[in-house]
PDB file of C-alpha atoms in Angstrom:
ATOM      1  CA  MET A   1      -8.095 -14.797  34.211  1.00  0.00           C
ATOM      2  CA  ASP A   2     -10.346 -16.651  31.759  1.00  0.00           C
ATOM      3  CA  THR A   3      -9.383 -19.710  29.745  1.00  0.00           C
ATOM      4  CA  THR A   4      -9.181 -17.801  26.467  1.00  0.00           C
ATOM      5  CA  THR A   5      -6.638 -15.332  27.856  1.00  0.00           C
ATOM      6  CA  GLN A   6      -4.554 -18.167  29.340  1.00  0.00           C
ATOM      7  CA  ASN A   7      -4.510 -20.034  26.025  1.00  0.00           C
ATOM      8  CA  ARG A   8      -3.545 -16.873  24.172  1.00  0.00           C
ATOM      9  CA  ARG A   9      -0.621 -16.270  26.499  1.00  0.00           C
ATOM     10  CA  ARG A  10       0.495 -19.888  26.207  1.00  0.00           C
ATOM     11  CA  ASN A  11       0.403 -19.637  22.429  1.00  0.00           C
ATOM     12  CA  ILE A  12       2.411 -16.397  22.478  1.00  0.00           C
ATOM     13  CA  THR A  13       5.002 -18.011  24.759  1.00  0.00           C
ATOM     14  CA  TYR A  14       5.182 -21.048  22.495  1.00  0.00           C
ATOM     15  CA  ARG A  15       5.698 -18.886  19.395  1.00  0.00           C
ATOM     16  CA  TRP A  16       8.519 -16.962  21.072  1.00  0.00           C
ATOM     17  CA  VAL A  17      10.242 -20.124  22.305  1.00  0.00           C
ATOM     18  CA  ARG A  18       9.860 -21.712  18.874  1.00  0.00           C
ATOM     19  CA  GLN A  19      11.272 -18.606  17.178  1.00  0.00           C
ATOM     20  CA  LEU A  20      14.205 -18.555  19.620  1.00  0.00           C
ATOM     21  CA  HIS A  21      14.800 -22.232  18.871  1.00  0.00           C
ATOM     22  CA  LEU A  22      14.892 -21.469  15.134  1.00  0.00           C
ATOM     23  CA  TRP A  23      17.205 -18.464  15.532  1.00  0.00           C
ATOM     24  CA  ILE A  24      19.641 -20.444  17.667  1.00  0.00           C
ATOM     25  CA  GLY A  25      19.512 -23.321  15.192  1.00  0.00           C
ATOM     26  CA  ALA A  26      20.323 -20.963  12.317  1.00  0.00           C
ATOM     27  CA  TRP A  27      23.162 -19.297  14.265  1.00  0.00           C
ATOM     28  CA  GLY A  28      24.759 -22.601  15.248  1.00  0.00           C
ATOM     29  CA  ALA A  29      24.063 -24.669  12.122  1.00  0.00           C
ATOM     30  CA  LEU A  30      27.623 -24.469  10.772  1.00  0.00           C
ATOM     31  CA  ALA A  31      29.041 -24.988  14.259  1.00  0.00           C
ATOM     32  CA  ALA A  32      26.899 -28.111  14.647  1.00  0.00           C
ATOM     33  CA  LEU A  33      28.359 -29.472  11.412  1.00  0.00           C
ATOM     34  CA  LEU A  34      31.915 -28.648  12.481  1.00  0.00           C
ATOM     35  CA  TYR A  35      31.632 -30.048  15.999  1.00  0.00           C
ATOM     36  CA  GLY A  36      29.591 -33.023  14.831  1.00  0.00           C
ATOM     37  CA  ILE A  37      32.048 -34.084  12.114  1.00  0.00           C
ATOM     38  CA  THR A  38      35.205 -33.486  14.158  1.00  0.00           C
ATOM     39  CA  GLY A  39      33.640 -35.084  17.231  1.00  0.00           C
ATOM     40  CA  LEU A  40      32.786 -38.184  15.217  1.00  0.00           C
ATOM     41  CA  VAL A  41      36.306 -38.306  13.777  1.00  0.00           C
ATOM     42  CA  MET A  42      38.016 -37.927  17.164  1.00  0.00           C
ATOM     43  CA  ASN A  43      35.673 -40.446  18.742  1.00  0.00           C
ATOM     44  CA  HIS A  44      37.247 -43.064  16.441  1.00  0.00           C
ATOM     45  CA  ARG A  45      40.894 -42.078  16.817  1.00  0.00           C
ATOM     46  CA  ILE A  46      41.960 -45.202  18.768  1.00  0.00           C
ATOM     47  CA  GLY A  47      42.144 -48.855  17.808  1.00  0.00           C
ATOM     48  CA  ASP A  48      42.896 -50.979  14.779  1.00  0.00           C
ATOM     49  CA  GLY A  49      40.199 -49.328  12.696  1.00  0.00           C
ATOM     50  CA  ALA A  50      41.076 -45.790  13.745  1.00  0.00           C
ATOM     51  CA  TRP A  51      39.897 -43.055  11.413  1.00  0.00           C
ATOM     52  CA  PRO A  52      42.365 -40.583   9.863  1.00  0.00           C
ATOM     53  CA  GLN A  53      42.923 -37.609  12.158  1.00  0.00           C
ATOM     54  CA  GLY A  54      44.813 -35.391   9.758  1.00  0.00           C
ATOM     55  CA  ASP A  55      48.543 -34.863   9.652  1.00  0.00           C
ATOM     56  CA  SER A  56      50.832 -32.717  11.780  1.00  0.00           C
ATOM     57  CA  THR A  57      54.280 -32.086  10.318  1.00  0.00           C
ATOM     58  CA  GLU A  58      57.261 -30.566  12.083  1.00  0.00           C
ATOM     59  CA  THR A  59      58.552 -27.771   9.863  1.00  0.00           C
ATOM     60  CA  ALA A  60      61.415 -26.383  11.954  1.00  0.00           C
ATOM     61  CA  ARG A  61      63.412 -27.054  15.107  1.00  0.00           C
ATOM     62  CA  ILE A  62      65.559 -24.227  16.471  1.00  0.00           C
ATOM     63  CA  THR A  63      67.760 -23.858  19.534  1.00  0.00           C
ATOM     64  CA  LEU A  64      67.155 -20.551  21.332  1.00  0.00           C
ATOM     65  CA  ARG A  65      69.633 -18.833  23.619  1.00  0.00           C
ATOM     66  CA  ILE A  66      67.741 -17.831  26.761  1.00  0.00           C
ATOM     67  CA  PRO A  67      69.108 -14.830  28.725  1.00  0.00           C
ATOM     68  CA  ALA A  68      69.501 -15.110  32.483  1.00  0.00           C
ATOM     69  CA  ASP A  69      66.641 -12.704  33.227  1.00  0.00           C
ATOM     70  CA  ALA A  70      64.181 -14.950  31.351  1.00  0.00           C
ATOM     71  CA  ARG A  71      65.016 -18.171  33.190  1.00  0.00           C
ATOM     72  CA  ALA A  72      63.494 -17.528  36.608  1.00  0.00           C
ATOM     73  CA  THR A  73      59.858 -18.389  35.873  1.00  0.00           C
ATOM     74  CA  PRO A  74      57.766 -19.624  32.942  1.00  0.00           C
ATOM     75  CA  GLU A  75      56.019 -16.254  32.917  1.00  0.00           C
ATOM     76  CA  GLN A  76      59.309 -14.396  32.437  1.00  0.00           C
ATOM     77  CA  LEU A  77      60.245 -16.778  29.650  1.00  0.00           C
ATOM     78  CA  SER A  78      56.851 -16.180  28.051  1.00  0.00           C
ATOM     79  CA  LEU A  79      57.382 -12.411  28.237  1.00  0.00           C
ATOM     80  CA  TRP A  80      60.822 -12.733  26.640  1.00  0.00           C
ATOM     81  CA  LEU A  81      59.408 -14.882  23.813  1.00  0.00           C
ATOM     82  CA  ARG A  82      56.707 -12.287  23.146  1.00  0.00           C
ATOM     83  CA  GLN A  83      59.097  -9.325  23.164  1.00  0.00           C
ATOM     84  CA  HIS A  84      62.050 -10.813  21.317  1.00  0.00           C
ATOM     85  CA  ARG A  85      60.623 -13.634  19.182  1.00  0.00           C
ATOM     86  CA  GLN A  86      57.054 -12.379  18.618  1.00  0.00           C
ATOM     87  CA  LEU A  87      55.732 -15.639  20.051  1.00  0.00           C
ATOM     88  CA  ASP A  88      52.646 -15.161  22.212  1.00  0.00           C
ATOM     89  CA  ALA A  89      52.245 -18.197  24.467  1.00  0.00           C
ATOM     90  CA  GLN A  90      48.638 -19.348  24.789  1.00  0.00           C
ATOM     91  CA  LEU A  91      49.447 -22.273  27.065  1.00  0.00           C
ATOM     92  CA  ILE A  92      52.125 -22.662  29.741  1.00  0.00           C
ATOM     93  CA  ARG A  93      52.802 -26.000  31.405  1.00  0.00           C
ATOM     94  CA  LYS A  94      55.431 -26.930  33.940  1.00  0.00           C
ATOM     95  CA  SER A  95      56.177 -30.335  35.388  1.00  0.00           C
ATOM     96  CA  GLY A  96      56.771 -31.130  39.047  1.00  0.00           C
ATOM     97  CA  PRO A  97      60.134 -30.931  40.816  1.00  0.00           C
ATOM     98  CA  GLY A  98      61.414 -34.260  39.436  1.00  0.00           C
ATOM     99  CA  GLY A  99      65.074 -34.759  38.751  1.00  0.00           C
ATOM    100  CA  SER A 100      65.603 -37.258  41.592  1.00  0.00           C
ATOM    101  CA  GLU A 101      64.925 -40.888  42.397  1.00  0.00           C
ATOM    102  CA  GLY A 102      64.540 -41.769  38.756  1.00  0.00           C
ATOM    103  CA  LYS A 103      61.917 -39.099  38.101  1.00  0.00           C
ATOM    104  CA  PRO A 104      62.194 -37.088  34.890  1.00  0.00           C
ATOM    105  CA  ALA A 105      63.827 -33.692  35.174  1.00  0.00           C
ATOM    106  CA  PRO A 106      61.446 -30.727  35.441  1.00  0.00           C
ATOM    107  CA  LYS A 107      60.710 -28.756  32.312  1.00  0.00           C
ATOM    108  CA  TRP A 108      58.543 -25.942  31.040  1.00  0.00           C
ATOM    109  CA  ASN A 109      56.436 -26.177  27.908  1.00  0.00           C
ATOM    110  CA  LEU A 110      55.044 -23.068  26.248  1.00  0.00           C
ATOM    111  CA  SER A 111      52.946 -23.194  23.098  1.00  0.00           C
ATOM    112  CA  GLY A 112      50.885 -21.022  20.790  1.00  0.00           C
ATOM    113  CA  GLY A 113      50.158 -20.247  17.163  1.00  0.00           C
ATOM    114  CA  THR A 114      47.070 -20.929  15.096  1.00  0.00           C
ATOM    115  CA  ALA A 115      45.038 -24.043  14.400  1.00  0.00           C
ATOM    116  CA  GLY A 116      46.960 -24.565  11.162  1.00  0.00           C
ATOM    117  CA  ASN A 117      50.460 -23.540  12.250  1.00  0.00           C
ATOM    118  CA  SER A 118      51.671 -23.927  15.804  1.00  0.00           C
ATOM    119  CA  TRP A 119      54.845 -23.567  17.810  1.00  0.00           C
ATOM    120  CA  SER A 120      56.084 -24.962  21.116  1.00  0.00           C
ATOM    121  CA  VAL A 121      59.080 -24.209  23.306  1.00  0.00           C
ATOM    122  CA  GLU A 122      60.553 -26.757  25.695  1.00  0.00           C
ATOM    123  CA  TYR A 123      62.869 -25.452  28.392  1.00  0.00           C
ATOM    124  CA  MET A 124      64.743 -27.250  31.177  1.00  0.00           C
ATOM    125  CA  PRO A 125      65.071 -24.911  34.186  1.00  0.00           C
ATOM    126  CA  GLY A 126      68.665 -23.837  34.694  1.00  0.00           C
ATOM    127  CA  SER A 127      69.657 -24.337  31.076  1.00  0.00           C
ATOM    128  CA  ASP A 128      70.800 -21.450  28.872  1.00  0.00           C
ATOM    129  CA  THR A 129      68.983 -22.837  25.812  1.00  0.00           C
ATOM    130  CA  ALA A 130      65.484 -23.901  24.849  1.00  0.00           C
ATOM    131  CA  THR A 131      64.113 -25.809  21.874  1.00  0.00           C
ATOM    132  CA  LEU A 132      61.601 -24.107  19.591  1.00  0.00           C
ATOM    133  CA  LYS A 133      59.562 -26.430  17.394  1.00  0.00           C
ATOM    134  CA  ARG A 134      57.216 -25.267  14.633  1.00  0.00           C
ATOM    135  CA  SER A 135      54.523 -27.526  13.157  1.00  0.00           C
ATOM    136  CA  HIS A 136      52.032 -27.393  10.306  1.00  0.00           C
ATOM    137  CA  HIS A 137      48.642 -29.098  10.636  1.00  0.00           C
ATOM    138  CA  SER A 138      46.533 -30.356   7.738  1.00  0.00           C
ATOM    139  CA  PRO A 139      42.943 -29.009   7.397  1.00  0.00           C
ATOM    140  CA  LEU A 140      41.430 -31.992   9.248  1.00  0.00           C
ATOM    141  CA  ALA A 141      43.999 -31.808  12.039  1.00  0.00           C
ATOM    142  CA  ALA A 142      43.445 -28.039  12.273  1.00  0.00           C
ATOM    143  CA  LEU A 143      39.669 -28.492  12.580  1.00  0.00           C
ATOM    144  CA  ASN A 144      40.217 -31.077  15.317  1.00  0.00           C
ATOM    145  CA  ARG A 145      42.399 -28.528  17.128  1.00  0.00           C
ATOM    146  CA  LEU A 146      39.625 -25.946  16.872  1.00  0.00           C
ATOM    147  CA  HIS A 147      37.181 -28.489  18.324  1.00  0.00           C
ATOM    148  CA  LYS A 148      39.499 -28.748  21.336  1.00  0.00           C
ATOM    149  CA  ALA A 149      39.840 -24.928  21.542  1.00  0.00           C
ATOM    150  CA  ILE A 150      43.504 -25.042  20.534  1.00  0.00           C
ATOM    151  CA  GLY A 151      44.931 -22.338  18.317  1.00  0.00           C
ATOM    152  CA  GLY A 152      41.717 -20.469  17.606  1.00  0.00           C
ATOM    153  CA  GLY A 153      42.561 -17.294  19.453  1.00  0.00           C
ATOM    154  CA  LEU A 154      40.273 -15.015  21.446  1.00  0.00           C
ATOM    155  CA  LEU A 155      37.706 -14.503  18.671  1.00  0.00           C
ATOM    156  CA  TRP A 156      37.284 -18.253  18.209  1.00  0.00           C
ATOM    157  CA  VAL A 157      36.883 -18.730  21.975  1.00  0.00           C
ATOM    158  CA  LEU A 158      34.138 -16.091  22.060  1.00  0.00           C
ATOM    159  CA  LEU A 159      32.409 -17.599  19.023  1.00  0.00           C
ATOM    160  CA  ALA A 160      32.670 -21.124  20.435  1.00  0.00           C
ATOM    161  CA  ASP A 161      31.260 -19.874  23.749  1.00  0.00           C
ATOM    162  CA  SER A 162      28.255 -18.467  21.901  1.00  0.00           C
ATOM    163  CA  PHE A 163      27.759 -21.834  20.186  1.00  0.00           C
ATOM    164  CA  ALA A 164      28.007 -23.666  23.524  1.00  0.00           C
ATOM    165  CA  ILE A 165      25.447 -21.373  25.159  1.00  0.00           C
ATOM    166  CA  GLY A 166      23.285 -21.752  22.054  1.00  0.00           C
ATOM    167  CA  MET A 167      23.402 -25.547  22.366  1.00  0.00           C
ATOM    168  CA  VAL A 168      22.211 -25.305  25.982  1.00  0.00           C
ATOM    169  CA  LEU A 169      19.347 -23.008  24.976  1.00  0.00           C
ATOM    170  CA  LEU A 170      18.564 -25.206  21.976  1.00  0.00           C
ATOM    171  CA  GLY A 171      18.283 -28.242  24.237  1.00  0.00           C
ATOM    172  CA  LEU A 172      16.152 -26.470  26.833  1.00  0.00           C
ATOM    173  CA  SER A 173      13.786 -24.947  24.269  1.00  0.00           C
ATOM    174  CA  GLY A 174      13.536 -28.277  22.426  1.00  0.00           C
ATOM    175  CA  ILE A 175      12.647 -30.129  25.620  1.00  0.00           C
ATOM    176  CA  TRP A 176      10.090 -27.456  26.535  1.00  0.00           C
ATOM    177  CA  MET A 177       8.395 -27.648  23.145  1.00  0.00           C
ATOM    178  CA  TRP A 178       8.436 -31.447  23.146  1.00  0.00           C
ATOM    179  CA  ALA A 179       6.920 -31.618  26.621  1.00  0.00           C
ATOM    180  CA  ARG A 180       4.219 -29.032  25.883  1.00  0.00           C
ATOM    181  CA  GLY A 181       0.777 -30.626  25.928  1.00  0.00           C
ATOM    182  CA  ARG A 182       2.079 -34.111  26.771  1.00  0.00           C
ATOM    183  CA  SER A 183       1.311 -36.016  29.941  1.00  0.00           C
ATOM    184  CA  PRO A 184       4.116 -37.451  32.109  1.00  0.00           C
ATOM    185  CA  ARG A 185       3.201 -40.947  30.933  1.00  0.00           C
ATOM    186  CA  THR A 186       3.438 -39.884  27.286  1.00  0.00           C
ATOM    187  CA  LEU A 187       6.827 -38.306  27.927  1.00  0.00           C
ATOM    188  CA  VAL A 188       8.193 -41.431  29.602  1.00  0.00           C
ATOM    189  CA  PHE A 189       7.089 -43.697  26.759  1.00  0.00           C
ATOM    190  CA  SER A 190       8.491 -41.535  23.963  1.00  0.00           C
ATOM    191  CA  VAL A 191      11.677 -40.943  21.989  1.00  0.00           C
ATOM    192  CA  MET A 192      12.757 -38.415  24.613  1.00  0.00           C
ATOM    193  CA  GLY A 193      12.099 -40.860  27.431  1.00  0.00           C
ATOM    194  CA  LEU A 194      14.100 -43.575  25.661  1.00  0.00           C
ATOM    195  CA  ALA A 195      16.948 -41.161  24.882  1.00  0.00           C
ATOM    196  CA  THR A 196      17.029 -39.979  28.508  1.00  0.00           C
ATOM    197  CA  CYS A 197      17.233 -43.542  29.845  1.00  0.00           C
ATOM    198  CA  MET A 198      19.975 -44.521  27.393  1.00  0.00           C
ATOM    199  CA  PHE A 199      21.940 -41.336  28.091  1.00  0.00           C
ATOM    200  CA  ALA A 200      21.762 -41.797  31.874  1.00  0.00           C
ATOM    201  CA  ALA A 201      22.704 -45.495  31.646  1.00  0.00           C
ATOM    202  CA  ILE A 202      25.678 -44.989  29.321  1.00  0.00           C
ATOM    203  CA  VAL A 203      27.018 -41.962  31.212  1.00  0.00           C
ATOM    204  CA  GLY A 204      26.639 -43.908  34.460  1.00  0.00           C
ATOM    205  CA  LEU A 205      28.634 -46.825  33.072  1.00  0.00           C
ATOM    206  CA  ALA A 206      31.321 -44.470  31.759  1.00  0.00           C
ATOM    207  CA  LEU A 207      31.689 -42.763  35.144  1.00  0.00           C
ATOM    208  CA  ALA A 208      31.647 -45.978  37.187  1.00  0.00           C
TER     209      ALA A 208
END
């Protein structure tokens, strides 16, 4: 294969990678804004100069009577909530055995809803009642919940997955285009080389 043909193929590959990079950037532009802003906000949620995180307000607290056939397992309780209260649990948590030697008593926590309006049910195994709490989240708090994949539903999960895959492809295509035509020495002494060293050092310190 002659040099001209090789160069032509390299140029075609570069154009396709560049076009893919642009398409992914266009697809994920709004997601980058959302995740960037909420990530910055949540990164400063602790300390004296903590940034506002939005407000979450409890709007209702109700005591539910739980029938005997819904008390055996968290899954049965979840099924009862769906059938009789139209509450579809997206998350089920249960504590350890507890209840002895000063340990807190075991309990089940089921939660669901949307990013803006959520509900949670707390149930102590063996009890005939459970507490249902409903909460409303301000726009900023709701966006932070979406960032953490809470309350978005299946469609949001699928969309967020596409953004995550897009970010991986965006990074790989960006690195490929940046490295194209550069020598190893040029890559080391470049913005990418500096960013790589800083990233590895800071992540290493954080994991130590």
